[in-house]
Coordinates of N, CA and C in Angstrom, one line a residue:
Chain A
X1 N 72.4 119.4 117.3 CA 71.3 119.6 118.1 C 71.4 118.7 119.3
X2 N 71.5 119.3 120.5 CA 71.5 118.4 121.9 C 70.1 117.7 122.3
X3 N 70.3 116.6 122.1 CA 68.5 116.0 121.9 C 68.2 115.9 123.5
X4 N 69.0 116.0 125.0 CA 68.9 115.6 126.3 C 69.5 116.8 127.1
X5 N 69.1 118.1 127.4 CA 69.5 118.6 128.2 C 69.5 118.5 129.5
X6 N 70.5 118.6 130.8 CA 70.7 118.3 131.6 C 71.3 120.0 132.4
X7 N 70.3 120.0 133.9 CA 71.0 120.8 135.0 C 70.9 120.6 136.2
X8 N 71.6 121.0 136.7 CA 72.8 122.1 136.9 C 74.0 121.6 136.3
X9 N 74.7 122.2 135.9 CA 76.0 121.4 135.4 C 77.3 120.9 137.3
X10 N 76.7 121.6 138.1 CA 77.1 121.1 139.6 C 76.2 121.7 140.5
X11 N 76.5 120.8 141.0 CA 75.2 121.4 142.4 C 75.8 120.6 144.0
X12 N 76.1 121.7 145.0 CA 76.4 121.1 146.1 C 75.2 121.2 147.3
X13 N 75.3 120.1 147.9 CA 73.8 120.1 148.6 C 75.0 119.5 150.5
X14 N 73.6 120.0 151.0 CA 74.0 119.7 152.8 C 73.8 118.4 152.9
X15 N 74.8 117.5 153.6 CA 74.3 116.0 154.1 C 72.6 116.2 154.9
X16 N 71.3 115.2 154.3 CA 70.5 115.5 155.0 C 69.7 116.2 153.6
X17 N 70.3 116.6 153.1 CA 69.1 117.7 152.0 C 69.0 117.0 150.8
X18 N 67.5 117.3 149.8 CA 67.8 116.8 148.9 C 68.0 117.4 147.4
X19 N 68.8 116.7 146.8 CA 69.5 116.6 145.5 C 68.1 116.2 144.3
X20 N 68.3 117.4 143.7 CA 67.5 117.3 142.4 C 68.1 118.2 141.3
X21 N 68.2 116.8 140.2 CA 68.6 117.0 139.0 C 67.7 117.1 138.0
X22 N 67.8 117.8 136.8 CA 66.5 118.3 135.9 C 67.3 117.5 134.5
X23 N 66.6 117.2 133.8 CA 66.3 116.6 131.9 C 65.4 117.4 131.2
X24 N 65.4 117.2 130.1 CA 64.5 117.9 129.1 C 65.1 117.3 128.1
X25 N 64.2 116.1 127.0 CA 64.5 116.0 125.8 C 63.3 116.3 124.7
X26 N 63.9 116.0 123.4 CA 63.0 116.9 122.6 C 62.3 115.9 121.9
X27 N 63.0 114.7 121.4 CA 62.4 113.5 120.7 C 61.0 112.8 121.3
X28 N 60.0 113.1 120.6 CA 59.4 112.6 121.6 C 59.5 110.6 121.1
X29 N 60.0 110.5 120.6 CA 60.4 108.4 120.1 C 60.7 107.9 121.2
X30 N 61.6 108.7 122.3 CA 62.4 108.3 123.1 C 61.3 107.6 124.0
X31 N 61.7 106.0 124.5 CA 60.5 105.6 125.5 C 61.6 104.7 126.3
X32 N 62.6 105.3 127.1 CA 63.1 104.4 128.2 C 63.9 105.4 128.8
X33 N 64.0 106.2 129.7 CA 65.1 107.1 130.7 C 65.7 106.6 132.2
X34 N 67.1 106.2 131.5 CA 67.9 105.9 132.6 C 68.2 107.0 133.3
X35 N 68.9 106.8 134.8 CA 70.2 107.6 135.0 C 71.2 107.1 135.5
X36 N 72.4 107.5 135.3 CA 73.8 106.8 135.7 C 74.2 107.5 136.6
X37 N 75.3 107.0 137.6 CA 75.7 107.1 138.6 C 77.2 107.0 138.1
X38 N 78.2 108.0 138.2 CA 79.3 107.8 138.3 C 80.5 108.3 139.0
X39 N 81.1 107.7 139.5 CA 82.4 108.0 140.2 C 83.6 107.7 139.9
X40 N 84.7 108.9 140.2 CA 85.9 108.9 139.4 C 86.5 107.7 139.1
X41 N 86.9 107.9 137.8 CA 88.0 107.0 137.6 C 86.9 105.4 137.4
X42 N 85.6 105.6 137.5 CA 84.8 104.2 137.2 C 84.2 104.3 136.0
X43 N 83.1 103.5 135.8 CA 82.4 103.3 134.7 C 80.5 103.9 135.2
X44 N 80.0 104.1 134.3 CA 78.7 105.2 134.7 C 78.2 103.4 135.0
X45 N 77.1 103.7 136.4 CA 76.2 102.5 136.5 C 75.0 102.5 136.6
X46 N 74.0 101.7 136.3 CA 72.6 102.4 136.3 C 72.3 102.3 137.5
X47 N 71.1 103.4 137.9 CA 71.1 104.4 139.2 C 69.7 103.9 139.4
X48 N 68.6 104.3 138.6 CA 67.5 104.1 137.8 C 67.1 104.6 136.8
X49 N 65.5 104.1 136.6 CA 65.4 103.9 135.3 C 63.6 104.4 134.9
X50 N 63.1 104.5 134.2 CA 61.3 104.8 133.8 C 60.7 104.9 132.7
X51 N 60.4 104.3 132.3 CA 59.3 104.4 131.3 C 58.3 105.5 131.0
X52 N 57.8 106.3 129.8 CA 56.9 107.0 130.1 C 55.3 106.7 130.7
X53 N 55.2 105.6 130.6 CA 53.9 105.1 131.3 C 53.9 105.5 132.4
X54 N 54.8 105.7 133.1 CA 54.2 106.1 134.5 C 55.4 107.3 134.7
X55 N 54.5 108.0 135.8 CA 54.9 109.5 136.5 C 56.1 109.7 137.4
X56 N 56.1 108.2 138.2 CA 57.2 108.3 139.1 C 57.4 107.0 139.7
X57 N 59.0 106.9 140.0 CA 59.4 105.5 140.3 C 60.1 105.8 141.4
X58 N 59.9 104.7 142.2 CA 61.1 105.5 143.5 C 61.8 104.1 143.8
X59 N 62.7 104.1 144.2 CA 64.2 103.4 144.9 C 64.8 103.4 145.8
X60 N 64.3 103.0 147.1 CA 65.2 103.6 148.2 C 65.0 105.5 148.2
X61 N 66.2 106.0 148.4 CA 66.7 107.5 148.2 C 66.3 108.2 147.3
X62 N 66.2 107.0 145.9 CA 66.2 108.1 144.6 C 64.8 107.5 143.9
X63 N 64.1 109.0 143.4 CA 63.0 108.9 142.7 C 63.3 110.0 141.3
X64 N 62.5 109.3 140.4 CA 62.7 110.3 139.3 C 61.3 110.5 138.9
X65 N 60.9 111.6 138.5 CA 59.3 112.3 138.4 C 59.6 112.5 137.0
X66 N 58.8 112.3 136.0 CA 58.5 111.8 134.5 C 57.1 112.9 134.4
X67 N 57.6 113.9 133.5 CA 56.3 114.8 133.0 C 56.4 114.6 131.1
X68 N 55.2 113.7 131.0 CA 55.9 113.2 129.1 C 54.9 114.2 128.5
X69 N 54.2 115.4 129.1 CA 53.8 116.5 127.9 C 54.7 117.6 128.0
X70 N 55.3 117.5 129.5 CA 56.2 118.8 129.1 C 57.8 118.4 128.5
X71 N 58.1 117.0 128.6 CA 58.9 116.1 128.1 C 60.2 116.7 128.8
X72 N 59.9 116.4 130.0 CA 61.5 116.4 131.5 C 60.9 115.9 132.3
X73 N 62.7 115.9 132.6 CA 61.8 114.2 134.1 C 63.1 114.4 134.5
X74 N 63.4 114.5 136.2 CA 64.3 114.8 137.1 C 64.5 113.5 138.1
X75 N 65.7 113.7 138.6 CA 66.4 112.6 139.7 C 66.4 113.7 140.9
X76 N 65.2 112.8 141.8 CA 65.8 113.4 143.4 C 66.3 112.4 144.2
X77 N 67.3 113.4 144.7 CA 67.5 112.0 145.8 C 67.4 112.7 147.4
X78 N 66.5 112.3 148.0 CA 66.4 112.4 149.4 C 67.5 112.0 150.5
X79 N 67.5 113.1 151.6 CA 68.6 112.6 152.3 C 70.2 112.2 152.2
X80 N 70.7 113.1 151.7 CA 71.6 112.9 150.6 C 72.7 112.7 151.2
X81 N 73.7 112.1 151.4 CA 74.9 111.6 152.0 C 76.3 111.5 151.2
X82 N 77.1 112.0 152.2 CA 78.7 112.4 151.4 C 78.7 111.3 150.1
X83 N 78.5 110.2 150.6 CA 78.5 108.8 149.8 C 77.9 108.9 148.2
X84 N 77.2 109.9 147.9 CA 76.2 110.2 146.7 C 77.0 111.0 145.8
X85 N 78.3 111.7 146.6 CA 79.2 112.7 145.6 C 79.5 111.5 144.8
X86 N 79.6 112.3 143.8 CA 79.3 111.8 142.2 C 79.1 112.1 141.3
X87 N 79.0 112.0 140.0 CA 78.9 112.7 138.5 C 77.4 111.7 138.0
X88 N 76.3 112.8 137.7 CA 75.0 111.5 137.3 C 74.9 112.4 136.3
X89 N 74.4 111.2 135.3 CA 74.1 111.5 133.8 C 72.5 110.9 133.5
X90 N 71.8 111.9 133.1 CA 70.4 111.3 132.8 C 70.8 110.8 131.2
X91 N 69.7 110.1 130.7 CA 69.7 109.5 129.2 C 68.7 109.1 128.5
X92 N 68.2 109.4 127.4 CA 67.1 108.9 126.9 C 67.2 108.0 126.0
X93 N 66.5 107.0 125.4 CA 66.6 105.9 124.6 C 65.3 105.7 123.6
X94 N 66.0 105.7 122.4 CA 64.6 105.1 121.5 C 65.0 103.6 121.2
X95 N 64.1 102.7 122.3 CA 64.8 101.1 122.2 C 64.5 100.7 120.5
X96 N 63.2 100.8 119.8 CA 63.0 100.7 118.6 C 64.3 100.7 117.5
X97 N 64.9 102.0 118.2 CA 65.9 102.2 116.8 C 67.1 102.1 117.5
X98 N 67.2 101.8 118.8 CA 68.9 101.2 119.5 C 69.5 102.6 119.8
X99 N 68.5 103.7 119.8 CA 69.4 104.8 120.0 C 69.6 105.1 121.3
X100 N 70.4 105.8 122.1 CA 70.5 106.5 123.2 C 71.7 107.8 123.6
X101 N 71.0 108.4 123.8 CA 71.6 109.8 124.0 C 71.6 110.4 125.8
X102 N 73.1 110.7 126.2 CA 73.1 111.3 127.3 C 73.2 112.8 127.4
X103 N 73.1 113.4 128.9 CA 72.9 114.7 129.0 C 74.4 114.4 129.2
X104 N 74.6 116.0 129.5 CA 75.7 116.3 129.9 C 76.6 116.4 131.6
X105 N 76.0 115.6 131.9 CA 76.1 115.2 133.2 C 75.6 116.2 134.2
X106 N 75.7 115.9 135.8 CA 75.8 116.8 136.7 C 76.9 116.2 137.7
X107 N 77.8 117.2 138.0 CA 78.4 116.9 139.2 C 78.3 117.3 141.1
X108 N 77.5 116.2 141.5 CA 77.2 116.4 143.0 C 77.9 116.3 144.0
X109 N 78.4 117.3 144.9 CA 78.9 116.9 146.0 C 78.1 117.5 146.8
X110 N 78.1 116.1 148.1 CA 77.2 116.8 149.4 C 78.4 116.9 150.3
X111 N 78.3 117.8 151.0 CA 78.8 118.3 152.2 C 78.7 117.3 153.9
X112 N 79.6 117.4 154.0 CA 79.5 116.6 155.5 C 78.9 117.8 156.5
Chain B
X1 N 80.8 90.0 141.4 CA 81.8 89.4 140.4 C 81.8 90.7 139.1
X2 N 83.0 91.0 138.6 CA 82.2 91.8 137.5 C 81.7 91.3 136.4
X3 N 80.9 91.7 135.6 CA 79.9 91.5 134.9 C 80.8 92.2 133.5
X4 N 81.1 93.3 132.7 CA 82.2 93.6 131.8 C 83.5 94.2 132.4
X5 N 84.4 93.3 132.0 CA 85.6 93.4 132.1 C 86.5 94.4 131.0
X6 N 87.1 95.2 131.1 CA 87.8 95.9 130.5 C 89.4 96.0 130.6
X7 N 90.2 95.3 129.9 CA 91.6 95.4 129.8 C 92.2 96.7 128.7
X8 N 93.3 96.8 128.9 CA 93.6 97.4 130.5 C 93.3 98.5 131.5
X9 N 93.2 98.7 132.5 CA 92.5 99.7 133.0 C 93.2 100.9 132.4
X10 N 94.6 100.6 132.4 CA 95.1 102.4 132.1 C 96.4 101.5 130.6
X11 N 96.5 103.0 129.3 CA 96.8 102.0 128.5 C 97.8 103.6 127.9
X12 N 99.3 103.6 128.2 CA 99.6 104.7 127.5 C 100.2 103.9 126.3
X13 N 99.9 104.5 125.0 CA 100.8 104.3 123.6 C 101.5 105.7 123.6
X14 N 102.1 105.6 122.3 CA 102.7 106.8 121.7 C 102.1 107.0 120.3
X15 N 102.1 108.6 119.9 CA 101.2 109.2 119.2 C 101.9 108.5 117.3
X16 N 100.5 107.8 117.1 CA 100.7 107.0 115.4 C 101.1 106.1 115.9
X17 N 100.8 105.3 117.1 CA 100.9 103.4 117.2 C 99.8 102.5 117.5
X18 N 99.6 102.2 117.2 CA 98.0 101.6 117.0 C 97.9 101.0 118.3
X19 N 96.9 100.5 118.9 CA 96.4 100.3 120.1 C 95.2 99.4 120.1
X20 N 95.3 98.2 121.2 CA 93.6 97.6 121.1 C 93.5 97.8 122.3
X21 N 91.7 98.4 122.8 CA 91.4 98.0 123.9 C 90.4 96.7 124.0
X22 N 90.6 95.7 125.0 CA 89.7 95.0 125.0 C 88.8 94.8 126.5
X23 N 87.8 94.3 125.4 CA 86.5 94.1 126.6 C 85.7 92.5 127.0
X24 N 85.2 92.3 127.9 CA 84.5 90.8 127.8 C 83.2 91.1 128.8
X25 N 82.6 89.8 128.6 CA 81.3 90.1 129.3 C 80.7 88.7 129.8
X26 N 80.2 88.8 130.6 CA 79.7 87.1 131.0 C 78.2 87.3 131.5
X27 N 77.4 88.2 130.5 CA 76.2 88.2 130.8 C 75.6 87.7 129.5
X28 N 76.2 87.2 128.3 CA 75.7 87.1 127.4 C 74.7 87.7 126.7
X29 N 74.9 89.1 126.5 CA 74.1 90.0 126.4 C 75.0 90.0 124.8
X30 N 73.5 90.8 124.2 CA 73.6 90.8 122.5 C 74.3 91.7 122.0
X31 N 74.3 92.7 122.7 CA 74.7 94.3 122.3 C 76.2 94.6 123.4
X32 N 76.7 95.2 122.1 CA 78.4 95.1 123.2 C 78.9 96.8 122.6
X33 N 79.0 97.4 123.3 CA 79.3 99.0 122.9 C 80.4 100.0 123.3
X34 N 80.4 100.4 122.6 CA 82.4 101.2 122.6 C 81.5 102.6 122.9
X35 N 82.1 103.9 123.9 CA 82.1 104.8 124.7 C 83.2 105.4 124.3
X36 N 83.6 106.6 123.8 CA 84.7 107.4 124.4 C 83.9 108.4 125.4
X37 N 84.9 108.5 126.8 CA 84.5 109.4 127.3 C 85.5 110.7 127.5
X38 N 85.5 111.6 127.5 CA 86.8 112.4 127.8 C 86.4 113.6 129.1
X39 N 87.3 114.1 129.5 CA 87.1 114.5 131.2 C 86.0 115.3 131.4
X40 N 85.1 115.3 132.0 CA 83.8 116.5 132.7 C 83.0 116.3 131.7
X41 N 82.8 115.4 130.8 CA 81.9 115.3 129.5 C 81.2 114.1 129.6
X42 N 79.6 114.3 128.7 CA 79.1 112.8 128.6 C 79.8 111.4 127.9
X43 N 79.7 110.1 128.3 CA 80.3 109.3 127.3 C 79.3 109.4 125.4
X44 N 80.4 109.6 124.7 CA 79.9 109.4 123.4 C 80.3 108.0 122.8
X45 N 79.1 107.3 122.2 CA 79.4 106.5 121.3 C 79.6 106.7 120.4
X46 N 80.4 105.7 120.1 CA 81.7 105.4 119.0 C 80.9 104.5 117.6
X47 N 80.9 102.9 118.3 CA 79.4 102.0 117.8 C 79.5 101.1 118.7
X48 N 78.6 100.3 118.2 CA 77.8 99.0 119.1 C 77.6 97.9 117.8
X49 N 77.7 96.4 118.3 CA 78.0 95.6 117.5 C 76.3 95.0 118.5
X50 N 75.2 94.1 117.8 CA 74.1 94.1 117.7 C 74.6 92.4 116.7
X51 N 74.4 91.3 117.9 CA 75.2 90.0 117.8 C 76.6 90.5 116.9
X52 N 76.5 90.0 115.5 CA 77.5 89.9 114.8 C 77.2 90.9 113.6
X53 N 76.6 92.3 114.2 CA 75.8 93.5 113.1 C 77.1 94.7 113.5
X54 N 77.7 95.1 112.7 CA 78.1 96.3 113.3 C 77.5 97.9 113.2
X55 N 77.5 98.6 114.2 CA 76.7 99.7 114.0 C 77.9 100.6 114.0
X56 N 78.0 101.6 113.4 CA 78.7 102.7 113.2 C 78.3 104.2 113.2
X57 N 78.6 104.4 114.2 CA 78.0 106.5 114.4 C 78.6 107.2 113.4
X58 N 77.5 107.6 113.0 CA 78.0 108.6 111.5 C 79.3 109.7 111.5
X59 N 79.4 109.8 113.3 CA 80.3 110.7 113.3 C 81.7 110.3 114.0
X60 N 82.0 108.9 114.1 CA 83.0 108.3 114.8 C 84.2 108.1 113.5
X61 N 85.1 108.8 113.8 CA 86.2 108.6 113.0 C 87.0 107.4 112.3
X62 N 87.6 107.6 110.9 CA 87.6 106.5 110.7 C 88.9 105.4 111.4
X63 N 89.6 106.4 111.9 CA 90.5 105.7 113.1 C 90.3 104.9 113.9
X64 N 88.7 104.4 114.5 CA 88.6 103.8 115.3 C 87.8 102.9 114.7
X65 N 88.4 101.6 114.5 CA 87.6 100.7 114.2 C 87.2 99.0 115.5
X66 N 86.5 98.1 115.1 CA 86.4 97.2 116.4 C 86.1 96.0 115.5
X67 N 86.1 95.1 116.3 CA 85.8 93.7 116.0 C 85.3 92.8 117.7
X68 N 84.1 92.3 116.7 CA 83.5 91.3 118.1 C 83.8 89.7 117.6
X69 N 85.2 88.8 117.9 CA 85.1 87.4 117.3 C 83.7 86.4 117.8
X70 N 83.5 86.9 118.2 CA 82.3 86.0 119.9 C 81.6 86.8 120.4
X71 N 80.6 85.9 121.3 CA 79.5 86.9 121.9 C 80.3 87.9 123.3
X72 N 81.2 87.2 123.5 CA 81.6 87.4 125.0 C 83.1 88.7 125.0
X73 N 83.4 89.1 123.7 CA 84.5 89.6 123.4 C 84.4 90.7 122.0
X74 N 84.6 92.1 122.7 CA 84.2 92.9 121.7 C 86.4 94.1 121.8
X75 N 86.9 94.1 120.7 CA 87.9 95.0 121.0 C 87.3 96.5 120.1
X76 N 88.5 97.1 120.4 CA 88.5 98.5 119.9 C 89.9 99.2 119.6
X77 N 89.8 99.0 118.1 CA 91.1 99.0 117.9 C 91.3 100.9 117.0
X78 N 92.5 101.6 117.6 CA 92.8 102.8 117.2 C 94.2 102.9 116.5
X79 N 93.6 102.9 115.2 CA 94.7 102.9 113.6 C 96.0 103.3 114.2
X80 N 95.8 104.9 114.5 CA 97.1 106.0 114.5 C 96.2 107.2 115.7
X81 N 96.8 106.9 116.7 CA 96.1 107.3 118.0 C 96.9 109.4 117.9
X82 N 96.0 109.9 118.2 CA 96.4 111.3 118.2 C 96.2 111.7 119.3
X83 N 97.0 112.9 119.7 CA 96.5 113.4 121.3 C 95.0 113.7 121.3
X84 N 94.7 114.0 120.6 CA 93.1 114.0 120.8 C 92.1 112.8 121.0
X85 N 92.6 111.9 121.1 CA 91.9 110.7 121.1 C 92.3 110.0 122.9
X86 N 93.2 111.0 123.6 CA 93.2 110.4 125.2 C 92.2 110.8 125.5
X87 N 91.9 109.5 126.4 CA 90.3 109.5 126.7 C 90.1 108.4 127.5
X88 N 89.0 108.5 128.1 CA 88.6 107.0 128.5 C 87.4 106.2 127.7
X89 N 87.8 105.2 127.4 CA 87.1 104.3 126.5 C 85.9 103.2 127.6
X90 N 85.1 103.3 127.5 CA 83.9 102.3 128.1 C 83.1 101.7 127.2
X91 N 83.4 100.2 127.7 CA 82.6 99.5 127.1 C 81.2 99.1 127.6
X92 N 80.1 99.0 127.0 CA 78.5 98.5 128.0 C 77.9 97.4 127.0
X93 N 77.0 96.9 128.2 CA 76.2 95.8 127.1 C 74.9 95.7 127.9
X94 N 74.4 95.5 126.7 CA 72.8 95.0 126.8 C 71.6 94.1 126.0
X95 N 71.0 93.8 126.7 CA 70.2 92.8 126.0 C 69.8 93.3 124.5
X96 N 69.4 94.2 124.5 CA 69.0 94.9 122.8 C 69.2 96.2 122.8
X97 N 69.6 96.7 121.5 CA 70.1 98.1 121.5 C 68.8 99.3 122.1
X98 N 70.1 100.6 122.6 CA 69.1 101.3 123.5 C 69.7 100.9 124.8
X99 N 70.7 100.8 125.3 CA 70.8 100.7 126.8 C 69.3 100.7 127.3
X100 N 68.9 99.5 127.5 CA 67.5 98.8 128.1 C 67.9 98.5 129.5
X101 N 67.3 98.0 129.8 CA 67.2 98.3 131.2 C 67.9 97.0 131.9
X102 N 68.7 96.3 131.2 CA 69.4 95.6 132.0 C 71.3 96.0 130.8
X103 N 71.4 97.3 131.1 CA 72.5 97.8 130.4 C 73.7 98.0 131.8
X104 N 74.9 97.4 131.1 CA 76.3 97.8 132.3 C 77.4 98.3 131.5
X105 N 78.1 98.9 132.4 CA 79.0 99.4 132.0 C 80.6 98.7 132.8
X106 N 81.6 98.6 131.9 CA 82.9 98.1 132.2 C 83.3 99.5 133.1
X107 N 84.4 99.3 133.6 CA 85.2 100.2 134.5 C 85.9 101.2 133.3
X108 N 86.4 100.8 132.4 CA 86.8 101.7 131.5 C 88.2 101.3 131.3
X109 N 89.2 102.3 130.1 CA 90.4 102.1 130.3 C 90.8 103.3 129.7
X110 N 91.9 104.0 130.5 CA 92.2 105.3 130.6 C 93.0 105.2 129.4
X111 N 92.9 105.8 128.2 CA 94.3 106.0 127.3 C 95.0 107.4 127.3
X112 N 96.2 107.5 127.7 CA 97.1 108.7 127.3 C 98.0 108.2 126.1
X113 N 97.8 109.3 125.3 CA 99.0 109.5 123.9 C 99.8 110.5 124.3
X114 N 101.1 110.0 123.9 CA 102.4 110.4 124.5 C 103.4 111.0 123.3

């Protein structure tokens, strides 16, 4: 059973446009949602991050919107620049029990 | 500076020779965690050692086992390495299990079996 669904499995966006990635998990234990940022040949890095207590967190470019009765919560990123091509992995975590489970990535390329 | 170190970045054996990958960290973080990742796929964990606790995923083969001597030094050692097992291995750490919110990840280290 996939406890973190993750889409589009790729999505290419216009420099300038914005990039939005979707989650859906089922647990509801889960109380910490990362996302990672990865580029070839590196290691995943945290991107951002939210708690269910709140709806939305923003960062510079990237904001993630947290809906915990419909239980998904998505990564946009505004303005989106070649520099953002990358592979992002959302994740959910039950800190209680040390668990964490990733989606199955998306891979972004924006266009010049 | 990096924060987890991972040796060696790229690591070929040959298929039934045992292999260690190792990792370090200079955040003194409690939780030290083995990743396989393999191409276009999420990283799966392997286990995570929780100080001197080892955790083990019910579904990580018994091939891959690890040892943490110290806080700052976690390996990952593979018995009898099979083509199925090239992959990249990432190590992360964090203050308490659950990749919490001060969680990093090593650069990784590419294994090919030959």
């Amino acid at each position: 059973q996939q406890q973190v669904k993750q889409s589009p499995q790729s999505l290419i966006v216009q420099k300038g446009g914005i990039s939005i990635i979707n989650c859906a998990y089922e647990n509801t234990a889960f109380d910490y949602f990362p996302w990672y940022q990865q580029f070839p040949g590196k290691g995943p890095a945290l991107l951002i991050a939210i708690r269910p207590d709140v709806s939305e967190k923003k960062e510079g470019r990237f904001t993630i919107s947290f809906n915990k009765s419909a239980k998904q919560f998505s990564l946009h990123i505004m303005d989106s620049q070649p520099g953002d091509s990358a592979t992002y992995f959302c994740a959910a975590s039950n800190t209680n029990a040390g668990k964490s489970t990733f989606g199955d990535g998306t891979t972004l390329t924006v266009k010049p | 500076d990096a924060m987890v170190i991972q040796n060696p970045r790229y690591q070929v054996t040959q298929f039934g020779k045992p292999v260690t990958l190792s990792c370090s960290q200079t955040l003194n973080h409690n939780v030290m965690y083995w990743y396989q990742q393999k191409s276009s796929q999420a990283p799966k964990l392997l286990f995570h050692y929780y100080d001197k606790d080892f955790n083990n995923e019910a579904d990580t083969p018994d091939n891959f086992q690890s040892r943490r001597p110290n806080t700052s030094f976690c390996f990952l050692d593979i018995r009898s390495p099979g083509l199925g097992d090239a992959a990249m291995y990432l190590c992360a750490t964090s203050r308490f299990p659950g990749l919490d919110t001060e969680a990093f990840f090593g650069q990784g280290t590419r294994l090919t079996v030959v």
